[in-house]
PDB file of C-alpha atoms in Angstrom:
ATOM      1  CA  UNK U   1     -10.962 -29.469  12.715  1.00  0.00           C
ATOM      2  CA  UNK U   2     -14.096 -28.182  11.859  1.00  0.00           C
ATOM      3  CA  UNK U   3     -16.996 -29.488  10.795  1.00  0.00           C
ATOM      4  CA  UNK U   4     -19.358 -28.719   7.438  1.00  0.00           C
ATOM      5  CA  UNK U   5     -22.172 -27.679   9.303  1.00  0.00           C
ATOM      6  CA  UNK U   6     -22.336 -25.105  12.192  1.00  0.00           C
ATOM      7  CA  UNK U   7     -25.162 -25.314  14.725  1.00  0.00           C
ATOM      8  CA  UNK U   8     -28.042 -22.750  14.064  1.00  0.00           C
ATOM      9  CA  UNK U   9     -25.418 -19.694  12.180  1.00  0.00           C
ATOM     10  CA  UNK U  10     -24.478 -21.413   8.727  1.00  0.00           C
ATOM     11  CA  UNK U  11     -22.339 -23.660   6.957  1.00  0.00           C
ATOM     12  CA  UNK U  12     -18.902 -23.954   5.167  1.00  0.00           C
ATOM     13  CA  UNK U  13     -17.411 -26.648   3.121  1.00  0.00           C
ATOM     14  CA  UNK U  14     -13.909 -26.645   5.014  1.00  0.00           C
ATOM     15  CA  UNK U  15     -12.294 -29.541   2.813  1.00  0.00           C
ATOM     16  CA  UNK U  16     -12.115 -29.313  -0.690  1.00  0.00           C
ATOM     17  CA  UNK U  17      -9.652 -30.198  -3.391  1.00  0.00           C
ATOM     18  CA  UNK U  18      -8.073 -26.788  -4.309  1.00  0.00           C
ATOM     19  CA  UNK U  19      -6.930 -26.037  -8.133  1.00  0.00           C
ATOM     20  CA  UNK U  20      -3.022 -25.091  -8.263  1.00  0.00           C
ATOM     21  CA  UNK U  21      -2.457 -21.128  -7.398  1.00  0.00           C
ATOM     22  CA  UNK U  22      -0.775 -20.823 -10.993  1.00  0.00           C
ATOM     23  CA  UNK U  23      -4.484 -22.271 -12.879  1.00  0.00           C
ATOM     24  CA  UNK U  24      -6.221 -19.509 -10.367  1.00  0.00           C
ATOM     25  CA  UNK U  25      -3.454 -16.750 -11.506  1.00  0.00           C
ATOM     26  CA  UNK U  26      -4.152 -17.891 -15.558  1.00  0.00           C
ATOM     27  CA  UNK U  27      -7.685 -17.159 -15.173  1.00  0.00           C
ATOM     28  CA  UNK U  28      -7.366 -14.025 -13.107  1.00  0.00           C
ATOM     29  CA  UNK U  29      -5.840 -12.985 -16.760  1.00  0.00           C
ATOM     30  CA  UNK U  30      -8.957 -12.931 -18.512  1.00  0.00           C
ATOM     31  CA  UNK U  31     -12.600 -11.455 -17.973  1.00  0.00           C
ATOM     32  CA  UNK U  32     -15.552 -12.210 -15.818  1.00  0.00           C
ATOM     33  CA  UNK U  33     -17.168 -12.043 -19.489  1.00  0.00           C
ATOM     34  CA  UNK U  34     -15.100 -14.301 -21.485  1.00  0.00           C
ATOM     35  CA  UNK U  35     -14.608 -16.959 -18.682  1.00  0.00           C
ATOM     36  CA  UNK U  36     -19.259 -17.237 -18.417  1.00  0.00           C
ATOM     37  CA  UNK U  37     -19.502 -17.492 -22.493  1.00  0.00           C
ATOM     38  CA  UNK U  38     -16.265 -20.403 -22.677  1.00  0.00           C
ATOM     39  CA  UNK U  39     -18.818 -21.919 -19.278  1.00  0.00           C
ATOM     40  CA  UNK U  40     -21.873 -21.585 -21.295  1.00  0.00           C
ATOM     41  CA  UNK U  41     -22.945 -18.678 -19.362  1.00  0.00           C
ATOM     42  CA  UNK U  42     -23.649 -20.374 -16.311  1.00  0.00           C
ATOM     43  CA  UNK U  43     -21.886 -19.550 -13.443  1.00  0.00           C
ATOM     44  CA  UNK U  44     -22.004 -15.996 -13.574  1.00  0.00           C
ATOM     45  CA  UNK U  45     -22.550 -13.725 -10.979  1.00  0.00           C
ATOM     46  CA  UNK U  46     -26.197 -11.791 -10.480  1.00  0.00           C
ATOM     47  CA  UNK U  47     -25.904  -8.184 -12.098  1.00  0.00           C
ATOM     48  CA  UNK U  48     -26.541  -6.553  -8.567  1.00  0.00           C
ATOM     49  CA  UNK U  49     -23.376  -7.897  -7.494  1.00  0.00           C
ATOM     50  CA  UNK U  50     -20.880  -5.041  -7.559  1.00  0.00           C
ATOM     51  CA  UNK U  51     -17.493  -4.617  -7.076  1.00  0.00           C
ATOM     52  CA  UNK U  52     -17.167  -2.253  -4.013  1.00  0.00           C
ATOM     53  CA  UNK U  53     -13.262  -2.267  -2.882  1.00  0.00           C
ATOM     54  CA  UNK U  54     -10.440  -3.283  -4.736  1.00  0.00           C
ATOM     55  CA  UNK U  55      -8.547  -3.499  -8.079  1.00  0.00           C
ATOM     56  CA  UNK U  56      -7.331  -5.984 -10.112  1.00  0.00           C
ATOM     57  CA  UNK U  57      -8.631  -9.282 -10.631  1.00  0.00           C
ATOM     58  CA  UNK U  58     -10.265 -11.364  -7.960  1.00  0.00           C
ATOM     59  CA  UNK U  59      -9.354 -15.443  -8.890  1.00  0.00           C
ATOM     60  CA  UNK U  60      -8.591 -18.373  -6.764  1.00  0.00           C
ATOM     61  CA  UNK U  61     -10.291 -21.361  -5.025  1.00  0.00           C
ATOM     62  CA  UNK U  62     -13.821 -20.824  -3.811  1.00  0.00           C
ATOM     63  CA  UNK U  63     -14.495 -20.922   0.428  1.00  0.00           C
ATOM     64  CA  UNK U  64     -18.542 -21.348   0.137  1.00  0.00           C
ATOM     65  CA  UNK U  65     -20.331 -20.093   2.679  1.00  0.00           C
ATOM     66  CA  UNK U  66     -23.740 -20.399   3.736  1.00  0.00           C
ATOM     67  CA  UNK U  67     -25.271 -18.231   6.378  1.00  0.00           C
ATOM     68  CA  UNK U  68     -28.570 -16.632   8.132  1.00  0.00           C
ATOM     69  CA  UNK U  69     -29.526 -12.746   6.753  1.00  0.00           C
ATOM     70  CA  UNK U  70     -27.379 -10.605   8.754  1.00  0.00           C
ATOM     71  CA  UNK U  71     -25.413 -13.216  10.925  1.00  0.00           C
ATOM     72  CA  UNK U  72     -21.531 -13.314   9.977  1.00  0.00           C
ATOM     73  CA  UNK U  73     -19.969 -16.065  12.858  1.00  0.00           C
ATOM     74  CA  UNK U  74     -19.466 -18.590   9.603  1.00  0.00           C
ATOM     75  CA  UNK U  75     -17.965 -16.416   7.887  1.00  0.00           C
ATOM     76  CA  UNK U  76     -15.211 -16.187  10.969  1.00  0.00           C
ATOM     77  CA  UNK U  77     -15.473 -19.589  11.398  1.00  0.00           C
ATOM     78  CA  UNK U  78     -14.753 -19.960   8.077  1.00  0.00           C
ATOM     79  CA  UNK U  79     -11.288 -17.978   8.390  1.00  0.00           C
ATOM     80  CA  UNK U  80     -10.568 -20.756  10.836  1.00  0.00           C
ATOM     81  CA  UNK U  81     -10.212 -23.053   7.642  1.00  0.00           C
ATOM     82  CA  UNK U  82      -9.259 -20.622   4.768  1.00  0.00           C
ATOM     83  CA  UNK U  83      -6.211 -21.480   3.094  1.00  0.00           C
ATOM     84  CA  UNK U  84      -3.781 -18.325   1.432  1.00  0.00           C
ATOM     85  CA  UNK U  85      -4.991 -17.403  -1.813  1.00  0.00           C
ATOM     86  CA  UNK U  86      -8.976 -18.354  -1.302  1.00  0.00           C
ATOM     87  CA  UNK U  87     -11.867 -16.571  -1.907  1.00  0.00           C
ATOM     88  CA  UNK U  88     -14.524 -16.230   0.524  1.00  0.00           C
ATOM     89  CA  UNK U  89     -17.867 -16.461  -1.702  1.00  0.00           C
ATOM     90  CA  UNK U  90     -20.591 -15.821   0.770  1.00  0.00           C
ATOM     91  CA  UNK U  91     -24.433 -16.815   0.438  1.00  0.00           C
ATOM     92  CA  UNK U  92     -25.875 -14.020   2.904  1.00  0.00           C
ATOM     93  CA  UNK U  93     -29.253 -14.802   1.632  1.00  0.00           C
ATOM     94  CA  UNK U  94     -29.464 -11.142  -0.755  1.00  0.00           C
ATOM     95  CA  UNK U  95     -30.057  -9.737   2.738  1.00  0.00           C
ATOM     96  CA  UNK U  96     -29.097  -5.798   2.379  1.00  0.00           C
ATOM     97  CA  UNK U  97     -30.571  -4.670   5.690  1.00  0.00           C
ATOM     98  CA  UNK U  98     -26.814  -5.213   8.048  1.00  0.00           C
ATOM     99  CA  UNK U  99     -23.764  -5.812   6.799  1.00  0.00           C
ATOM    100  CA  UNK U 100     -21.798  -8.961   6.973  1.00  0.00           C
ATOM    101  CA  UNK U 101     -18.376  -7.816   6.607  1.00  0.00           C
ATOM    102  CA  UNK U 102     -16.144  -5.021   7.252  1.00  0.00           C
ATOM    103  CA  UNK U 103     -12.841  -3.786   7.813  1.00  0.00           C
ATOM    104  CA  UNK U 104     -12.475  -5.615  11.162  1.00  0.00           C
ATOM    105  CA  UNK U 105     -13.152  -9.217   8.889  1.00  0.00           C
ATOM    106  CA  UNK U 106     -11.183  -7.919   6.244  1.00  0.00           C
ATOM    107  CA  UNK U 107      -8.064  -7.691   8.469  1.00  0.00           C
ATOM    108  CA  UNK U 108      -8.675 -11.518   9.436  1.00  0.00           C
ATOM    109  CA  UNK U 109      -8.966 -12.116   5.916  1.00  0.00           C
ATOM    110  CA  UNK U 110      -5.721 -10.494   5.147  1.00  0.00           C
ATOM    111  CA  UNK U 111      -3.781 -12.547   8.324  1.00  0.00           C
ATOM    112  CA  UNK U 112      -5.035 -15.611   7.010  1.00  0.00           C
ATOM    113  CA  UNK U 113      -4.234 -14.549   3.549  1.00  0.00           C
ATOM    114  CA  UNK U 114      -7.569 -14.752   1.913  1.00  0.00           C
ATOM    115  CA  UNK U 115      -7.478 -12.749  -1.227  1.00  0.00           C
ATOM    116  CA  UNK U 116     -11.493 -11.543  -1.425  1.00  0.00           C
ATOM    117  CA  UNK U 117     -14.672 -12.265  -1.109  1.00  0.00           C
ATOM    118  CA  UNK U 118     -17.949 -11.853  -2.982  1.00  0.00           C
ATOM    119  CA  UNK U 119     -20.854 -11.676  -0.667  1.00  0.00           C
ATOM    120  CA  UNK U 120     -24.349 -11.644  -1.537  1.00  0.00           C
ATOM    121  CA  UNK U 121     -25.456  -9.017   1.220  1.00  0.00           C
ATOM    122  CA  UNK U 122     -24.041  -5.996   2.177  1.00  0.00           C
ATOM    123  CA  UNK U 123     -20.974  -4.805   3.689  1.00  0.00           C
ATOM    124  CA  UNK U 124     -19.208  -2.041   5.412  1.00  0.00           C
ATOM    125  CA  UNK U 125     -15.940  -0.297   5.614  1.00  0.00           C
ATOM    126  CA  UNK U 126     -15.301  -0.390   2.026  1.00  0.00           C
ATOM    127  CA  UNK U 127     -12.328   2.282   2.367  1.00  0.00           C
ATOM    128  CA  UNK U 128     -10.730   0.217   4.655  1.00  0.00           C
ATOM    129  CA  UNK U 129     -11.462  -3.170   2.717  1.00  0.00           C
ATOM    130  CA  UNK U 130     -10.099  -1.535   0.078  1.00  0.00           C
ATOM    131  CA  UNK U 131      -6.885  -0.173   2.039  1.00  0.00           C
ATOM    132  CA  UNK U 132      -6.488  -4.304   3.104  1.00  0.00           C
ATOM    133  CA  UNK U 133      -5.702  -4.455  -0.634  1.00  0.00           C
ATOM    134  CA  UNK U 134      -8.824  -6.605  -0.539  1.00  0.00           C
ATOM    135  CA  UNK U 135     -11.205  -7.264  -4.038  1.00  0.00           C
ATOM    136  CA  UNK U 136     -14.654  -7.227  -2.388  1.00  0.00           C
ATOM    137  CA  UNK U 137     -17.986  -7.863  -4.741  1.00  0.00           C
ATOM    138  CA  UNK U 138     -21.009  -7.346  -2.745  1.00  0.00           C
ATOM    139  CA  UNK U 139     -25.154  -7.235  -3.445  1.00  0.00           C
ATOM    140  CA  UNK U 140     -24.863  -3.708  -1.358  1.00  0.00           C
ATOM    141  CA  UNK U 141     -23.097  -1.223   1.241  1.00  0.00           C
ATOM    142  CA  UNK U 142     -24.355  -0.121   4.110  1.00  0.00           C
ATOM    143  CA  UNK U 143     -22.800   1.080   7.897  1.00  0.00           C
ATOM    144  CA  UNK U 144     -25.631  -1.025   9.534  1.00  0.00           C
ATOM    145  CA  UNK U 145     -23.789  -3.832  11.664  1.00  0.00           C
TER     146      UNK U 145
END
């Protein structure tokens, strides 16, 4: 099992009560928009945050993860925990300069059945995210690794 922090790279909350899929699919049903005025506009997403691959709604439990500018080894060891259905939501510190995901994570994602991620950083490989049939929100794009 692994543990809430890692050493030196980041850290993810690996246990967490998870809301049943079908709340996560009711949700997915109605706007980013609609869903931050019923929360008092709070937990809404920074406007630099774009959608970069995908369609569709992205909705289901939150994998939090918190990691150095530029380092992505908790975001794999986050896969390690990920359940089917989550969504990696990744603190990359607003860090544009590399990017911390790519097609290569996105096929983990997919085997582990992680749905998609929002990262704030960049990422890579969007066509190929998108291809995944991943939703991927991210602060930029880049093909720095």
């Amino acid at each position: 099992m692994l543990s809430g922090t890692l050493s030196g790279s980041g850290q993810v909350v690996p246990d967490r009560p998870r809301p049943a899929r079908a709340l996560a699919d009711r949700l997915g049903a109605f706007s980013a928009s609609v869903i931050g005025d019923v929360l008092q506009r709070l937990p809404v997403m920074d406007s630099a945050m774009v959608r970069v691959a995908g369609h569709g709604p992205l909705a289901g439990p939150a994998l939090t993860v918190l990691t150095r500018a530029g380092d992505n080894l908790a975001i794999y060891h986050a896969l390690e925990v990920a359940q089917p259905g989550d969504v990696l939501v990744v603190s990359g510190r607003a860090d544009i300069s590399r990017a911390l995901m790519g097609d290569l994570l996105g096929e983990l994602m997919v085997a582990v059945g992680v749905v998609g991620a929002v990262i704030d950083g960049a990422v890579r490989d969007v066509e190929g995210l998108a291809e995944l049939g991943l939703v991927v929100y991210a602060r930029a794009v880049t093909p720095a690794g």
